[in-house]
PDB file of C-alpha atoms in Angstrom:
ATOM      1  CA  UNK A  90     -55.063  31.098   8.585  1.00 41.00           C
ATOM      2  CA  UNK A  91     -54.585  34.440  10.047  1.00 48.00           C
ATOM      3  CA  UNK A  92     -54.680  35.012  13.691  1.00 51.00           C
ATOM      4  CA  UNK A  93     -56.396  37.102  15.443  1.00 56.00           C
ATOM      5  CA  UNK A  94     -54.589  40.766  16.388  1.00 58.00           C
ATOM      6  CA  UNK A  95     -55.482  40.090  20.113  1.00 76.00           C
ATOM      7  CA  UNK A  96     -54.384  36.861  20.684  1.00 74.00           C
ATOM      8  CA  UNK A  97     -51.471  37.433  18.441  1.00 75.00           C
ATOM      9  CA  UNK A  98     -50.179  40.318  20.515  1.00 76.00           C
ATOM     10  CA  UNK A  99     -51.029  38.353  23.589  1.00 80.00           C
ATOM     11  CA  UNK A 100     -48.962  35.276  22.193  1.00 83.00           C
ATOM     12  CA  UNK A 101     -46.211  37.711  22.035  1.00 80.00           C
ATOM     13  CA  UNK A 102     -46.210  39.282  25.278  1.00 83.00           C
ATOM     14  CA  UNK A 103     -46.340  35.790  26.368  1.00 82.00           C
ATOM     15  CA  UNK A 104     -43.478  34.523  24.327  1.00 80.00           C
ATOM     16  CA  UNK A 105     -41.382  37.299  26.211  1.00 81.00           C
ATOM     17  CA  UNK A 106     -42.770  36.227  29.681  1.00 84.00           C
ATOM     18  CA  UNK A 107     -41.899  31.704  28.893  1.00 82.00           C
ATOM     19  CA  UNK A 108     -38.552  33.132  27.014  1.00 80.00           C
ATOM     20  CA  UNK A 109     -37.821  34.461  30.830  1.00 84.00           C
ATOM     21  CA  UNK A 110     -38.347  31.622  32.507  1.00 85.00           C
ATOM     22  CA  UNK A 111     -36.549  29.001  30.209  1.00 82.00           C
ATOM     23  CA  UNK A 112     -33.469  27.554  31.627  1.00 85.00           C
ATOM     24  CA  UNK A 113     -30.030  28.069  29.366  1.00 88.00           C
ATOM     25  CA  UNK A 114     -30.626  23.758  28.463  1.00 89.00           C
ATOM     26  CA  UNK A 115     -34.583  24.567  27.137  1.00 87.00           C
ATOM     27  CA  UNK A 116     -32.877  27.768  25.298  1.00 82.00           C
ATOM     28  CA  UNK A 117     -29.953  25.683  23.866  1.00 85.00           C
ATOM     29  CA  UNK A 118     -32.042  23.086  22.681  1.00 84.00           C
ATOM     30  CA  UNK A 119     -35.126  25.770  20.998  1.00 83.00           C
ATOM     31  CA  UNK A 120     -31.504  26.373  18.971  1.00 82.00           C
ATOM     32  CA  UNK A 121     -31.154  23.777  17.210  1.00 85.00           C
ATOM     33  CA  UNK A 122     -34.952  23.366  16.187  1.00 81.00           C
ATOM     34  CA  UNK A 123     -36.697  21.423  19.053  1.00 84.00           C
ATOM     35  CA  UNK A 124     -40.246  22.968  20.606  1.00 87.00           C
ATOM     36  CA  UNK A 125     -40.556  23.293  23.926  1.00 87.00           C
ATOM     37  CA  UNK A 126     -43.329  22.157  25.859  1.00 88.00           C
ATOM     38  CA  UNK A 127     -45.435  24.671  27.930  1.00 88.00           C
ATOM     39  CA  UNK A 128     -48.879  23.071  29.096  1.00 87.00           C
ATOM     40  CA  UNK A 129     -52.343  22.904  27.734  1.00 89.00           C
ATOM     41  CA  UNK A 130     -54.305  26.075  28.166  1.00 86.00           C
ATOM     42  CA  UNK A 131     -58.070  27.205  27.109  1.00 86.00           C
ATOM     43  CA  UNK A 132     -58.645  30.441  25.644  1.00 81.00           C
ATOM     44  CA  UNK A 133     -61.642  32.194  26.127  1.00 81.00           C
ATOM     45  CA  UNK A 134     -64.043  31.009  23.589  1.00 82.00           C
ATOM     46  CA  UNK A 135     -62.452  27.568  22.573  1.00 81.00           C
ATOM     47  CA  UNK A 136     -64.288  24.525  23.332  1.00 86.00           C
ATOM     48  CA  UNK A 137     -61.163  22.653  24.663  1.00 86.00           C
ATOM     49  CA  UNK A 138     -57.572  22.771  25.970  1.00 89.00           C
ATOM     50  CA  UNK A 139     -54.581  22.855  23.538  1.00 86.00           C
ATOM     51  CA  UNK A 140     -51.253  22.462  23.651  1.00 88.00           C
ATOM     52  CA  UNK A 141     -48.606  25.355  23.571  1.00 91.00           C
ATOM     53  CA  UNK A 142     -44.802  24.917  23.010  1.00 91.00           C
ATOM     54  CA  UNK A 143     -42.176  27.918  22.814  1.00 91.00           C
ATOM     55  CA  UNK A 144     -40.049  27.520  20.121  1.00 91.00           C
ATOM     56  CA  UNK A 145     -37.188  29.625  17.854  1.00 88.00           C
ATOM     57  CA  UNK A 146     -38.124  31.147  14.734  1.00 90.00           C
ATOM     58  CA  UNK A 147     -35.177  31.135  12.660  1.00 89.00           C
ATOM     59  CA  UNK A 148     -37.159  33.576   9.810  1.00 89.00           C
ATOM     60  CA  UNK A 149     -37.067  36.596  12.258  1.00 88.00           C
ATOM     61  CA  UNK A 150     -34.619  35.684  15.170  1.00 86.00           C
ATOM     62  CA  UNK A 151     -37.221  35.630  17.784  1.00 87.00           C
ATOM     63  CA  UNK A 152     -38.821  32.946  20.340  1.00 88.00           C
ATOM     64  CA  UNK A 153     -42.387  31.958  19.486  1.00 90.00           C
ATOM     65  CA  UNK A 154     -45.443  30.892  21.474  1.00 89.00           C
ATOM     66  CA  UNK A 155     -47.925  28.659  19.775  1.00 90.00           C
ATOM     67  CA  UNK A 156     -50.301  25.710  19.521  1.00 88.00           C
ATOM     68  CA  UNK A 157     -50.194  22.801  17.035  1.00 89.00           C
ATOM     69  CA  UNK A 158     -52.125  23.580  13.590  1.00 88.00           C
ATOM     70  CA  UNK A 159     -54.267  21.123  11.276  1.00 84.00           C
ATOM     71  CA  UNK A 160     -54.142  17.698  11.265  1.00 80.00           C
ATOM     72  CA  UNK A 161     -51.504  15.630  12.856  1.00 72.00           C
ATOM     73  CA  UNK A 162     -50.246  14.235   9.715  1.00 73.00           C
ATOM     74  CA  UNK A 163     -49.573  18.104   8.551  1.00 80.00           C
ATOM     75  CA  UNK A 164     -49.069  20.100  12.001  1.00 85.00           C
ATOM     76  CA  UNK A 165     -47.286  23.262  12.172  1.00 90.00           C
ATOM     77  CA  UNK A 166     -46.867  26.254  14.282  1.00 92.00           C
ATOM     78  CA  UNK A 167     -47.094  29.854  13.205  1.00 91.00           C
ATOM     79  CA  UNK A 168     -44.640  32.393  14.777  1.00 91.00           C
ATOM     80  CA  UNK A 169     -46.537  34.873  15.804  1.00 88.00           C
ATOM     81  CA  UNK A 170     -43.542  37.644  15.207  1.00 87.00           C
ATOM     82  CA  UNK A 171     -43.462  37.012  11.222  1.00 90.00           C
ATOM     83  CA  UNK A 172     -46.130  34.513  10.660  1.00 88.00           C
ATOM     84  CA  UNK A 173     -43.680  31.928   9.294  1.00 90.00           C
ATOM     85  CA  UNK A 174     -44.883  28.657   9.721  1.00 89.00           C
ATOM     86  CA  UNK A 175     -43.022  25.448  11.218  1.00 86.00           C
ATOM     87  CA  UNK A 176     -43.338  21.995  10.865  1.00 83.00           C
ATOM     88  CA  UNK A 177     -44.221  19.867  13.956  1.00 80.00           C
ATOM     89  CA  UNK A 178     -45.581  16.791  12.801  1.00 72.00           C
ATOM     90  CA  UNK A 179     -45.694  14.369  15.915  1.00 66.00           C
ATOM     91  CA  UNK A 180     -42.625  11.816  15.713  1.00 63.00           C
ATOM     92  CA  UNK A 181     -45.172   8.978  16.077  1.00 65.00           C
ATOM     93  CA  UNK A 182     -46.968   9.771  12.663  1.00 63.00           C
ATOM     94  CA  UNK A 183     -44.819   8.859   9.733  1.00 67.00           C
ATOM     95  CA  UNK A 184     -44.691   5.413  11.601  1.00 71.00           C
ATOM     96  CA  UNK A 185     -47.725   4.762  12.049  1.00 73.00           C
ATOM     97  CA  UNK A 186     -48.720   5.669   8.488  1.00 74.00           C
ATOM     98  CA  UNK A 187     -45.731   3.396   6.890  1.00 77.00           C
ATOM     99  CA  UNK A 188     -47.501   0.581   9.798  1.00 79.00           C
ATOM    100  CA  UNK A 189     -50.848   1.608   7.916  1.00 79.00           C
ATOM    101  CA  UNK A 190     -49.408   1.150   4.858  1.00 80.00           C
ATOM    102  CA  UNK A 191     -47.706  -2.135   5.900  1.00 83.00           C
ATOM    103  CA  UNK A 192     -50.736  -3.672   7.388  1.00 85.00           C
ATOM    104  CA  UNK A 193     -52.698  -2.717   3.947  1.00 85.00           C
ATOM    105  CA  UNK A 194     -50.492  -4.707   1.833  1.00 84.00           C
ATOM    106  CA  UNK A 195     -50.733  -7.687   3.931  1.00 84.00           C
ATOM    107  CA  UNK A 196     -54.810  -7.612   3.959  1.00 84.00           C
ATOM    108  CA  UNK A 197     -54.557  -7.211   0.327  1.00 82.00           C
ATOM    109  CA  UNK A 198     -51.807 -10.066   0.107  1.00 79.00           C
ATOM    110  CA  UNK A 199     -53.488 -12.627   1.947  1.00 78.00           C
ATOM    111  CA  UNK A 200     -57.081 -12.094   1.746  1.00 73.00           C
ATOM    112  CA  UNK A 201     -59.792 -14.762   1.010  1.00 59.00           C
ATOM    113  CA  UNK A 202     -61.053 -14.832  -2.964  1.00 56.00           C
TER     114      UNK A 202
END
């Protein structure tokens, strides 16, 4: 899913402006792959607030505003320098679908005939 020009080149002139105002521990750790959190914000026209993180493309070199994509089991954000897309699934998911999964096989095991 494309975004839009204008909020893309917004996103970017806001990646420059949270890229500023990291400290040198947010910067080393957007290094080594982890998103940083930045607050919930509402765009003009959205019904509700959404998370944004900054984070380091490693595709084009550069630092990346965004917001979470699709569903939780398949989120990931979309540099908005070279449209590559990253994964961030929540850490919480896989776990609770293997619980899911778990819990499944235990209805299944013991339930009444």
């Amino acid at each position: 899913m494309k975004v839009g020009l204008s909020l893309k080149y917004q996103l970017q002139e806001e990646s420059k402006e949270a890229e500023k105002q990291c400290n040198l521990w947010e910067w080393f750790l957007m290094q080594w792959g982890v998103k940083i959190y930045l607050g919930h914000e509402q765009r003009e026209g959205w019904n509700g607030n959404l998370p944004f993180y900054l984070f380091w493309c490693k595709e084009c070199g550069e630092h990346s505003k965004d917001y979470p994509h699709s569903w939780p089991e398949q989120q990931y954000l979309i540099c908005v320098h070279c449209d590559a897309r990253h994964s961030f699934v929540p850490w919480w998911v896989p776990f609770k679908m293997i619980w899911g999964l778990i819990w499944f096989a235990f209805q299944l095991r013991f339930r009444s005939k």
